[in-house]
Amino acid sequence: MVEKKQSNDNLEIKIKVVDLNFYYGNVQSLFNISMDIYARRVTAFIGPSGCGKSTFLRVLDRMNDIIDGTRVEGKVLVDNEDIYQEKTNVVKLRKKVGMVFQKSNPFPKSVFENVAYGPRIHGIRSKQALDEIVNKSLVRAGLWEEVKDRLNDNAMDLSGGQQQRLCIARALAVEPEILLMDEPASALDPKSTTRIEDLIRELQIEYTIIIVTHNMQQAARVSDYTAFFYEGRLIEFGNTKRIFTKPKEERTEEYITGRFG
Amino acid sequence: MTVKFLEKIMYHFLRAVTYFIVMVIGYIIFDIVWKGFPTVNWEFLTGFPRSSGAEGGIFPAIVGTFYLVIGTLLFSLPIGIASAIYLSEYARQNKFTQAIRLAIITLAGVPSIVFGLFGLGLFVIFLKLGASIISGSLTLSCMVLPTIIVSSEESLRAVPRSFREASLALGATKWQTIRKNVLPYSLSGMLTGSILGIGRAAGETAPILLTVAAFFLPRLPRSIFDQVMALPYHLYVLATQHPEANKILHMQYGTAFVLLILVLGLSVGAMILRSHFRKKYRW
């Protein structure tokens, strides 16, 4: 595991959320959320099911746009730029903000084609460049050694844990700066989960990572900062160690000690 | 009467009904093969009809039906698939799209003779295309469009939403996502459904009766604006319009046999295509 530097003086704000409200039709599901996400740190979103943490995650790369009738109020600044402006280039935003989903969802193509999909979309044609990107991404996702002889095999033939790391490699291949992970290990066995967690720690050196998780120990293990959501509101946000040892809010304490959730 | 006895009766009853259906289909096929196959020889397949179809072959009708199937494919496939993509991927679910869907389902239930009349009015007379291959193909296209749209939409919806999400999350545009990550997986289903629909259209008589089919035209068409003979209509003519219809039963059965083989061939082709793609893409 990579040692983390926790000095506060090199903290750089990557994402700034100001007074965010979110609506599914007439139903409001996020209320007045304001928070800062720090660059090259792991931030965990925790909270009971339906608390809005996944919805909030999807606000950050505008993935809710594809659902009819959703509406956002407030500001989300990524690198000081509001991503909910009229002129925002959503394609560019999603290239910068990668996403890994709860259920691993490789495409029914070869391992190589899965990773090369994003770069191809963004105009990279040369076989040599693609080879390089695929290799680099698989190495960074810690999958290269296992699949280097199986690049042309169908991705569906990989194990569940391998599939999820392939999805991470696929996301890394478009050179994102931020990585959103929606319960990336919830469908995996303990061994694969450990691998993903180690990987998150390694990736944190280069990427800003936000991970939604149901697993309290996981949040405590992998994250530097933790945000606790409850009923669409951000109840508490702070240093993970502090949140798990001295929570300020009663609700947070009840949740992390397992009294509800 | 015990419950167990009733159970037994129902089981045998339902089984008998199913067997009955299979028997009817089997009998029809057997009858056509038995009486039609002996007629089929090289001259029958490649010769031109003589004495109003009582002698000679059915080559112009085979060619005509072949042209109509190709024409129908060319018109209906792009339009049907494009509308299916719009309905499944772009259109919001609201009153308007519900109305469109209702219209499509209604269209599927319109009797084929009505399509024939519509084709006569629009393509033959109003657009001045005359009784021609193009009018007939367009009319048949209108008739099979609902089948193509519905089956294409179904195969688009069968592609998991997560593929679309993953692609969009990588910064792909909607169209890139559809083209590279939805269509390739649904194309086989679309083609299968469409070919089955067109196979049915190949056997239709009413729509082509008013828009393209020639009563007796012992030559091949010269252009797409020419009339053609077609197998189903030729069969109708031989069976009902020929002065000595009951003496040329073998010609009728021969024609029916060829038509059956053609339609079955399309269905089998569609099934082979589907199983081929199923092996290629699975999830």
Coordinates of C-alpha atoms in Angstrom, one line a residue:
Chain A
M1 CA 0.0 0.0 0.0
V2 CA 1.2 3.5 -0.9
E3 CA 1.9 5.8 2.0
K4 CA -0.2 8.9 1.9
K5 CA 1.1 12.4 2.6
Q6 CA -1.5 14.1 4.7
S7 CA 0.0 17.6 4.9
N8 CA -2.7 20.2 4.5
D9 CA -0.6 22.8 2.7
N10 CA -0.7 21.2 -0.7
L11 CA -4.5 20.8 -0.7
E12 CA -6.0 22.0 -4.0
I13 CA -9.7 22.2 -4.6
K14 CA -10.7 20.1 -7.6
I15 CA -14.4 20.3 -7.4
K16 CA -16.4 23.0 -5.6
V17 CA -20.1 22.4 -5.1
V18 CA -22.2 25.4 -4.0
D19 CA -25.9 25.2 -2.8
L20 CA -26.8 22.3 -5.0
N21 CA -30.4 21.2 -5.2
F22 CA -31.5 18.3 -7.4
Y23 CA -34.9 17.3 -8.6
Y24 CA -36.4 14.2 -10.2
G25 CA -39.4 15.8 -11.8
N26 CA -41.1 17.5 -8.9
V27 CA -39.4 15.4 -6.2
Q28 CA -36.4 17.0 -4.7
S29 CA -33.7 14.5 -3.8
L30 CA -30.7 16.6 -2.9
F31 CA -30.9 19.7 -0.6
N32 CA -28.4 22.6 -0.4
I33 CA -25.3 20.7 -0.8
S34 CA -22.0 22.6 -0.5
M35 CA -18.7 21.0 -0.3
D36 CA -15.1 20.9 -1.7
I37 CA -13.4 17.9 -3.1
Y38 CA -9.6 18.0 -2.9
A39 CA -7.3 17.1 -5.8
R40 CA -5.4 13.8 -5.5
R41 CA -7.3 12.7 -2.5
V42 CA -9.8 10.0 -2.0
T43 CA -13.2 11.2 -0.8
A44 CA -15.8 8.7 0.3
F45 CA -19.5 9.3 0.2
I46 CA -21.4 7.2 2.8
G47 CA -25.0 7.0 4.0
P48 CA -28.0 4.7 4.0
S49 CA -29.6 3.5 0.7
G50 CA -31.6 6.3 -0.9
C51 CA -29.7 9.1 0.8
G52 CA -28.7 10.6 -2.5
K53 CA -25.0 9.8 -2.5
S54 CA -25.1 8.0 -5.9
T55 CA -27.3 10.8 -7.4
F56 CA -24.8 13.3 -6.1
L57 CA -22.0 11.4 -7.6
R58 CA -23.7 11.4 -11.0
V59 CA -24.3 15.1 -10.7
L60 CA -20.5 15.6 -10.9
D61 CA -20.2 14.2 -14.5
R62 CA -23.7 15.1 -15.5
M63 CA -24.7 11.5 -16.0
N64 CA -28.2 12.5 -14.7
D65 CA -28.7 14.4 -17.9
I66 CA -29.6 11.1 -19.6
I67 CA -32.6 10.7 -17.3
D68 CA -35.7 12.5 -18.4
G69 CA -37.1 15.2 -16.1
T70 CA -34.1 15.8 -13.9
R71 CA -33.1 19.3 -12.9
V72 CA -30.1 20.9 -11.1
E73 CA -29.9 24.1 -9.2
G74 CA -26.8 25.6 -7.8
K75 CA -23.2 25.4 -8.9
V76 CA -20.7 22.7 -9.5
L77 CA -17.3 24.0 -10.3
V78 CA -14.7 21.6 -11.7
D79 CA -11.3 23.4 -12.0
N80 CA -13.2 26.6 -11.3
E81 CA -15.5 26.2 -14.2
D82 CA -19.3 25.7 -13.7
I83 CA -20.2 22.5 -15.5
Y84 CA -23.9 23.4 -15.6
Q85 CA -23.6 26.3 -17.9
E86 CA -25.3 26.4 -21.3
K87 CA -21.9 26.3 -23.1
T88 CA -20.5 23.4 -21.1
N89 CA -19.1 20.7 -23.4
V90 CA -20.4 17.6 -21.7
V91 CA -18.2 15.3 -23.8
K92 CA -15.1 17.1 -22.6
L93 CA -16.4 17.1 -19.0
R94 CA -17.0 13.3 -19.1
K95 CA -13.5 12.8 -20.6
K96 CA -12.1 14.7 -17.6
V97 CA -14.4 13.0 -15.1
G98 CA -14.3 9.2 -15.5
M99 CA -16.8 6.9 -13.9
V100 CA -16.7 3.3 -12.7
F101 CA -20.1 1.7 -12.1
Q102 CA -21.4 -0.5 -9.3
K103 CA -21.9 -3.5 -11.5
S104 CA -19.0 -4.1 -13.8
N105 CA -20.1 -3.4 -17.3
P106 CA -17.5 -4.4 -19.8
F107 CA -18.6 -4.2 -23.4
P108 CA -19.1 -7.6 -25.1
K109 CA -15.9 -7.0 -27.1
S110 CA -12.3 -8.1 -26.6
V111 CA -10.2 -7.0 -23.6
F112 CA -8.2 -4.8 -26.0
E113 CA -11.3 -3.2 -27.6
N114 CA -12.8 -2.4 -24.2
V115 CA -9.8 -0.3 -23.2
A116 CA -9.3 1.2 -26.7
Y117 CA -13.0 2.2 -26.9
G118 CA -12.6 5.6 -25.2
P119 CA -9.4 6.6 -27.0
R120 CA -10.9 5.6 -30.3
I121 CA -14.0 7.7 -29.6
H122 CA -11.7 10.7 -29.0
G123 CA -10.0 10.3 -32.3
I124 CA -6.9 8.1 -31.7
R125 CA -6.5 5.9 -34.8
S126 CA -2.9 4.6 -34.9
K127 CA -2.5 1.0 -33.8
Q128 CA 0.8 1.8 -32.1
A129 CA -0.7 4.7 -30.0
L130 CA -3.7 2.5 -29.0
D131 CA -1.4 -0.4 -28.1
E132 CA 0.5 1.9 -25.8
I133 CA -2.6 3.3 -24.1
V134 CA -4.1 -0.1 -23.6
N135 CA -0.9 -1.4 -22.1
K136 CA -0.5 1.7 -19.8
S137 CA -4.1 1.6 -18.7
L138 CA -4.1 -2.1 -17.9
V139 CA -0.8 -1.7 -16.0
R140 CA -2.3 1.1 -13.9
A141 CA -5.4 -0.8 -13.2
G142 CA -3.2 -3.7 -12.0
L143 CA -4.6 -6.1 -14.6
W144 CA -1.8 -6.3 -17.2
E145 CA -0.1 -9.4 -15.9
E146 CA -3.3 -11.3 -15.8
V147 CA -4.6 -10.4 -19.3
K148 CA -1.5 -9.7 -21.4
D149 CA -1.9 -13.0 -23.2
R150 CA -5.7 -12.7 -23.5
L151 CA -6.1 -9.3 -25.0
N152 CA -8.2 -10.7 -27.8
D153 CA -10.4 -12.7 -25.6
N154 CA -13.9 -11.6 -24.9
A155 CA -14.1 -9.4 -21.8
M156 CA -17.1 -11.4 -20.6
D157 CA -14.8 -14.4 -20.0
L158 CA -12.9 -12.5 -17.3
S159 CA -13.7 -13.1 -13.6
G160 CA -15.9 -10.5 -11.8
G161 CA -13.0 -8.8 -10.1
Q162 CA -11.0 -8.7 -13.4
Q163 CA -14.0 -7.3 -15.2
Q164 CA -14.2 -4.4 -12.7
R165 CA -10.5 -3.7 -13.0
L166 CA -11.0 -3.7 -16.7
C167 CA -13.7 -1.1 -16.3
I168 CA -11.3 1.0 -14.3
A169 CA -8.6 0.5 -17.0
R170 CA -11.2 1.5 -19.6
A171 CA -12.0 4.7 -17.6
L172 CA -8.3 5.5 -17.2
A173 CA -7.6 5.1 -20.9
V174 CA -9.2 8.5 -21.7
E175 CA -6.8 10.2 -19.3
P176 CA -9.3 11.5 -16.8
E177 CA -8.3 13.7 -13.8
I178 CA -11.2 12.7 -11.6
L179 CA -12.5 9.2 -11.1
L180 CA -16.0 8.6 -9.7
M181 CA -16.6 5.2 -8.4
D182 CA -20.1 4.0 -7.5
E183 CA -19.8 1.2 -5.0
P184 CA -17.1 -0.4 -7.2
A185 CA -16.5 -3.4 -5.0
S186 CA -20.0 -4.1 -3.8
A187 CA -20.5 -7.1 -6.1
L188 CA -17.0 -8.6 -5.6
D189 CA -15.6 -11.2 -3.3
P190 CA -13.3 -10.1 -0.4
K191 CA -10.0 -10.8 -2.3
S192 CA -11.1 -8.8 -5.4
T193 CA -12.3 -6.1 -3.0
T194 CA -8.9 -5.8 -1.5
R195 CA -7.3 -5.5 -4.9
I196 CA -9.7 -2.7 -5.8
E197 CA -9.0 -0.9 -2.6
D198 CA -5.2 -1.2 -3.0
L199 CA -5.7 0.1 -6.5
I200 CA -7.6 3.1 -5.3
R201 CA -4.8 3.9 -3.0
E202 CA -2.3 3.7 -5.9
L203 CA -4.4 5.7 -8.3
Q204 CA -4.8 8.5 -5.7
I205 CA -1.3 9.7 -6.4
E206 CA -2.4 10.9 -9.8
Y207 CA -6.2 11.2 -9.7
T208 CA -8.9 12.8 -7.6
I209 CA -11.1 9.9 -6.5
I210 CA -14.6 9.9 -5.2
I211 CA -16.0 6.6 -4.0
V212 CA -19.5 5.8 -3.0
T213 CA -19.6 2.9 -0.6
H214 CA -22.0 1.1 1.7
N215 CA -19.1 -0.5 3.5
M216 CA -18.0 1.6 6.5
Q217 CA -14.7 -0.2 6.9
Q218 CA -13.9 0.4 3.3
A219 CA -14.5 4.1 3.6
A220 CA -12.3 4.2 6.7
R221 CA -9.6 2.2 4.8
V222 CA -9.4 3.9 1.5
S223 CA -10.5 7.5 2.0
D224 CA -8.8 10.7 3.2
Y225 CA -12.1 12.5 3.5
T226 CA -15.6 11.3 4.2
A227 CA -19.0 12.8 3.5
F228 CA -22.0 11.5 5.2
F229 CA -25.3 11.9 3.5
Y230 CA -28.8 11.4 4.9
E231 CA -32.1 12.0 3.3
G232 CA -30.6 14.1 0.5
R233 CA -28.6 16.3 2.8
L234 CA -24.9 16.5 3.5
I235 CA -24.8 15.9 7.2
E236 CA -21.1 16.0 7.8
F237 CA -18.0 16.2 5.8
G238 CA -14.4 16.1 7.0
N239 CA -11.2 14.2 7.5
T240 CA -12.0 10.5 7.5
K241 CA -10.1 9.8 10.7
R242 CA -11.9 12.5 12.4
I243 CA -15.3 11.5 11.1
F244 CA -14.8 7.9 12.2
T245 CA -13.3 8.8 15.6
K246 CA -15.0 12.0 16.7
P247 CA -18.1 12.7 14.6
K248 CA -19.7 16.0 15.4
E249 CA -23.2 15.1 14.4
E250 CA -25.3 12.6 16.2
R251 CA -26.7 11.2 13.0
T252 CA -23.2 10.4 11.7
E253 CA -22.2 8.7 14.9
E254 CA -25.4 6.6 14.9
Y255 CA -24.7 5.6 11.3
I256 CA -21.0 4.7 11.6
T257 CA -21.6 2.8 14.7
G258 CA -24.2 0.8 13.0
R259 CA -27.3 1.9 14.9
F260 CA -29.2 2.5 11.7
G261 CA -28.6 2.3 8.0
Chain B
M1 CA -64.1 -37.1 -10.1
T2 CA -60.9 -36.7 -8.3
V3 CA -58.6 -33.7 -8.6
K4 CA -55.9 -36.0 -9.9
F5 CA -58.2 -37.3 -12.7
L6 CA -59.1 -33.7 -13.7
E7 CA -55.4 -32.9 -13.8
K8 CA -54.9 -35.8 -16.2
I9 CA -57.7 -34.8 -18.4
M10 CA -56.5 -31.3 -18.7
Y11 CA -53.0 -32.4 -19.5
H12 CA -54.1 -34.7 -22.2
F13 CA -56.6 -32.1 -23.6
L14 CA -54.0 -29.4 -23.8
R15 CA -51.5 -31.8 -25.4
A16 CA -54.0 -33.0 -27.9
V17 CA -54.8 -29.4 -29.0
T18 CA -51.1 -28.7 -29.5
Y19 CA -50.6 -31.8 -31.5
F20 CA -53.7 -30.9 -33.6
I21 CA -52.1 -27.6 -34.5
V22 CA -48.9 -29.3 -35.5
M23 CA -50.8 -31.8 -37.5
V24 CA -52.6 -29.2 -39.5
I25 CA -49.4 -27.4 -40.3
G26 CA -47.8 -30.7 -41.1
Y27 CA -50.6 -31.7 -43.4
I28 CA -50.5 -28.4 -45.3
I29 CA -46.8 -28.7 -45.9
F30 CA -47.0 -32.4 -46.7
D31 CA -49.9 -31.8 -49.2
I32 CA -48.0 -29.0 -51.0
V33 CA -44.7 -31.0 -51.1
W34 CA -46.5 -34.2 -52.2
K35 CA -48.4 -32.6 -55.0
G36 CA -46.0 -29.8 -55.9
F37 CA -42.6 -31.4 -55.8
P38 CA -43.2 -33.7 -58.9
T39 CA -44.0 -30.7 -61.0
V40 CA -40.7 -28.9 -60.1
N41 CA -38.0 -29.5 -62.6
W42 CA -35.5 -27.4 -64.5
E43 CA -38.0 -26.3 -67.1
F44 CA -40.6 -25.3 -64.5
L45 CA -38.1 -23.2 -62.6
T46 CA -36.3 -21.5 -65.5
G47 CA -38.9 -21.6 -68.3
F48 CA -41.5 -19.0 -69.3
P49 CA -45.2 -19.8 -68.9
R50 CA -47.1 -20.9 -72.0
S51 CA -50.9 -21.2 -72.7
S52 CA -51.8 -18.8 -69.8
G53 CA -49.6 -20.8 -67.4
A54 CA -51.1 -24.2 -68.1
E55 CA -47.7 -25.2 -69.5
G56 CA -44.1 -24.1 -69.3
G57 CA -42.5 -22.6 -66.2
I58 CA -42.8 -19.9 -63.7
F59 CA -39.5 -18.1 -64.1
P60 CA -40.9 -14.6 -64.5
A61 CA -42.9 -15.0 -61.3
I62 CA -39.9 -16.2 -59.3
V63 CA -37.8 -13.2 -60.6
G64 CA -40.7 -10.8 -59.9
T65 CA -41.1 -12.0 -56.3
F66 CA -37.3 -11.8 -55.9
Y67 CA -37.3 -8.2 -57.1
L68 CA -40.2 -7.3 -54.9
V69 CA -38.4 -8.7 -51.8
I70 CA -35.2 -6.9 -52.6
G71 CA -37.1 -3.6 -53.3
T72 CA -39.1 -4.0 -50.0
L73 CA -35.9 -4.6 -48.1
L74 CA -34.2 -1.5 -49.6
F75 CA -37.1 0.8 -48.7
S76 CA -38.3 -0.6 -45.4
L77 CA -35.1 -1.5 -43.6
P78 CA -33.5 1.9 -43.5
I79 CA -36.8 3.7 -42.6
G80 CA -37.9 1.1 -40.1
I81 CA -34.5 0.9 -38.3
A82 CA -34.2 4.7 -38.3
S83 CA -37.6 5.1 -36.6
A84 CA -36.8 2.4 -34.2
I85 CA -33.6 4.1 -33.2
Y86 CA -35.5 7.4 -32.8
L87 CA -38.2 5.8 -30.7
S88 CA -35.9 3.7 -28.5
E89 CA -32.9 6.1 -28.1
Y90 CA -34.0 9.6 -28.6
A91 CA -37.7 10.1 -28.1
R92 CA -38.9 11.0 -24.6
Q93 CA -41.7 8.9 -23.2
N94 CA -44.7 11.1 -23.4
K95 CA -48.2 11.3 -24.9
F96 CA -46.9 12.0 -28.3
T97 CA -44.6 9.0 -28.5
Q98 CA -47.4 6.9 -27.0
A99 CA -49.6 8.0 -29.9
I100 CA -46.8 7.1 -32.4
R101 CA -46.6 3.6 -30.9
L102 CA -50.3 3.2 -31.0
A103 CA -50.3 4.2 -34.7
I104 CA -47.6 1.7 -35.4
I105 CA -49.5 -1.1 -33.7
T106 CA -52.7 -0.1 -35.5
L107 CA -50.9 -0.1 -38.8
A108 CA -49.8 -3.7 -38.2
G109 CA -53.5 -4.6 -38.0
V110 CA -54.6 -3.0 -41.2
P111 CA -55.9 -5.6 -43.8
S112 CA -53.4 -6.1 -46.6
I113 CA -56.0 -5.2 -49.3
V114 CA -56.3 -1.7 -47.7
F115 CA -52.5 -1.3 -48.1
G116 CA -53.0 -2.4 -51.7
L117 CA -55.6 0.3 -52.2
F118 CA -53.5 2.9 -50.5
G119 CA -50.5 2.0 -52.7
L120 CA -52.7 2.2 -55.8
G121 CA -53.9 5.7 -54.8
L122 CA -50.6 7.1 -53.6
F123 CA -47.8 5.5 -55.6
V124 CA -49.5 4.2 -58.8
I125 CA -51.9 7.1 -59.4
F126 CA -50.9 10.2 -57.4
L127 CA -47.1 9.9 -57.7
K128 CA -47.6 8.5 -61.2
L129 CA -45.3 5.6 -60.7
G130 CA -47.7 3.4 -62.5
A131 CA -48.2 -0.3 -61.8
S132 CA -44.5 -1.1 -61.3
I133 CA -41.9 -2.8 -59.2
I134 CA -41.3 0.4 -57.3
S135 CA -44.9 0.9 -56.5
G136 CA -45.3 -2.6 -55.3
S137 CA -42.1 -2.5 -53.2
L138 CA -43.2 0.8 -51.6
T139 CA -46.6 -0.7 -50.8
L140 CA -45.2 -3.8 -49.3
S141 CA -42.7 -1.6 -47.4
C142 CA -45.6 0.3 -45.8
M143 CA -47.1 -3.0 -44.8
V144 CA -44.0 -4.5 -43.2
L145 CA -42.8 -1.3 -41.5
P146 CA -44.7 -1.9 -38.3
T147 CA -43.1 -5.4 -37.9
I148 CA -39.6 -4.0 -38.6
I149 CA -40.0 -1.0 -36.2
V150 CA -41.4 -3.2 -33.4
S151 CA -38.8 -5.9 -33.7
S152 CA -36.0 -3.4 -34.1
E153 CA -37.0 -1.5 -31.1
E154 CA -37.2 -4.7 -29.1
S155 CA -33.6 -5.7 -30.0
L156 CA -32.4 -2.1 -29.2
R157 CA -34.0 -2.4 -25.8
A158 CA -32.4 -5.7 -25.2
V159 CA -29.0 -4.0 -25.1
P160 CA -28.3 -3.3 -21.5
R161 CA -28.6 0.3 -20.4
S162 CA -25.2 0.0 -18.7
F163 CA -23.5 -0.3 -22.0
R164 CA -24.9 3.1 -23.0
E165 CA -24.0 4.6 -19.6
A166 CA -20.4 3.3 -19.7
S167 CA -19.9 4.7 -23.2
L168 CA -21.4 8.1 -22.4
A169 CA -19.3 8.3 -19.2
L170 CA -16.2 7.9 -21.4
G171 CA -17.1 11.0 -23.2
A172 CA -18.8 9.5 -26.2
T173 CA -21.6 11.4 -27.8
K174 CA -25.0 9.9 -28.1
W175 CA -24.7 9.0 -31.7
Q176 CA -21.2 7.5 -31.2
T177 CA -22.7 5.4 -28.4
I178 CA -25.5 4.2 -30.6
R179 CA -23.3 3.5 -33.6
K180 CA -20.4 1.8 -31.8
N181 CA -22.0 0.3 -28.7
V182 CA -25.7 -0.3 -29.3
L183 CA -26.3 -1.0 -33.0
P184 CA -23.6 -3.7 -33.4
Y185 CA -25.3 -5.8 -30.7
S186 CA -28.8 -5.2 -31.9
L187 CA -28.3 -5.5 -35.7
S188 CA -28.8 -9.2 -35.8
G189 CA -32.1 -9.0 -33.9
M190 CA -33.2 -6.2 -36.2
L191 CA -32.3 -8.1 -39.4
T192 CA -33.9 -11.3 -38.1
G193 CA -37.2 -9.6 -37.3
S194 CA -37.2 -7.7 -40.5
I195 CA -36.4 -10.6 -42.7
L196 CA -39.3 -12.6 -41.1
G197 CA -41.6 -9.7 -41.7
I198 CA -40.5 -9.4 -45.3
G199 CA -40.8 -13.1 -45.8
R200 CA -44.4 -12.8 -44.9
A201 CA -44.8 -9.9 -47.3
A202 CA -43.3 -12.0 -50.1
G203 CA -46.3 -14.2 -49.9
E204 CA -48.9 -11.4 -49.9
T205 CA -51.2 -11.1 -52.8
A206 CA -53.5 -8.2 -52.1
P207 CA -51.0 -5.4 -51.9
I208 CA -49.3 -6.3 -55.2
L209 CA -52.5 -7.1 -56.9
L210 CA -53.3 -3.4 -57.2
T211 CA -49.8 -2.0 -57.6
V212 CA -47.5 -4.2 -59.6
A213 CA -48.5 -7.8 -60.4
A214 CA -49.1 -8.7 -64.0
F215 CA -51.8 -11.2 -64.9
F216 CA -49.7 -12.8 -67.5
L217 CA -46.4 -11.4 -68.7
P218 CA -44.1 -14.0 -70.1
R219 CA -40.9 -11.9 -70.1
L220 CA -38.6 -10.3 -67.6
P221 CA -39.0 -6.7 -66.4
R222 CA -36.9 -4.1 -68.2
S223 CA -36.7 -1.6 -65.3
I224 CA -38.1 -0.8 -61.9
F225 CA -41.0 1.0 -63.6
D226 CA -42.0 -2.2 -65.3
Q227 CA -44.7 -4.6 -64.1
V228 CA -43.8 -8.1 -63.1
M229 CA -45.5 -11.4 -62.4
A230 CA -45.3 -12.6 -58.8
L231 CA -45.6 -16.1 -57.3
P232 CA -48.6 -15.5 -55.0
Y233 CA -50.6 -13.7 -57.7
H234 CA -49.6 -16.2 -60.3
L235 CA -51.0 -18.9 -57.9
Y236 CA -54.2 -17.0 -57.5
V237 CA -54.6 -16.6 -61.3
L238 CA -53.9 -20.3 -61.9
A239 CA -56.3 -21.4 -59.3
T240 CA -59.2 -19.1 -60.0
Q241 CA -58.9 -17.2 -63.3
H242 CA -57.7 -20.0 -65.6
P243 CA -60.4 -21.4 -67.8
E244 CA -59.4 -24.9 -67.0
A245 CA -58.2 -24.4 -63.4
N246 CA -59.0 -27.9 -62.2
K247 CA -56.9 -29.5 -64.9
I248 CA -53.7 -27.7 -64.0
L249 CA -53.6 -28.5 -60.3
H250 CA -50.0 -29.7 -60.7
M251 CA -49.0 -26.2 -61.9
Q252 CA -50.7 -24.6 -58.9
Y253 CA -49.1 -27.0 -56.4
G254 CA -45.7 -26.5 -58.1
T255 CA -46.1 -22.7 -57.7
A256 CA -47.2 -23.1 -54.1
F257 CA -44.2 -25.3 -53.4
V258 CA -41.7 -22.8 -54.8
L259 CA -43.4 -20.0 -52.8
L260 CA -43.3 -22.0 -49.6
I261 CA -39.6 -22.9 -50.1
L262 CA -38.8 -19.2 -50.8
V263 CA -40.5 -18.0 -47.6
L264 CA -39.1 -20.9 -45.5
G265 CA -35.7 -20.1 -46.9
L266 CA -36.0 -16.5 -45.7
S267 CA -37.0 -17.7 -42.2
V268 CA -34.2 -20.2 -42.0
G269 CA -31.7 -17.7 -43.3
A270 CA -32.9 -15.3 -40.5
M271 CA -32.5 -17.9 -37.9
I272 CA -29.0 -18.8 -39.1
L273 CA -28.0 -15.2 -39.0
R274 CA -29.3 -14.8 -35.5
S275 CA -27.5 -17.8 -34.1
H276 CA -24.3 -16.6 -35.8
F277 CA -24.5 -13.2 -34.1
R278 CA -25.6 -14.7 -30.8
K279 CA -22.3 -16.5 -30.6
K280 CA -20.4 -13.3 -31.4
Y281 CA -22.0 -11.0 -28.9
R282 CA -23.2 -12.3 -25.6
W283 CA -23.5 -10.7 -22.2

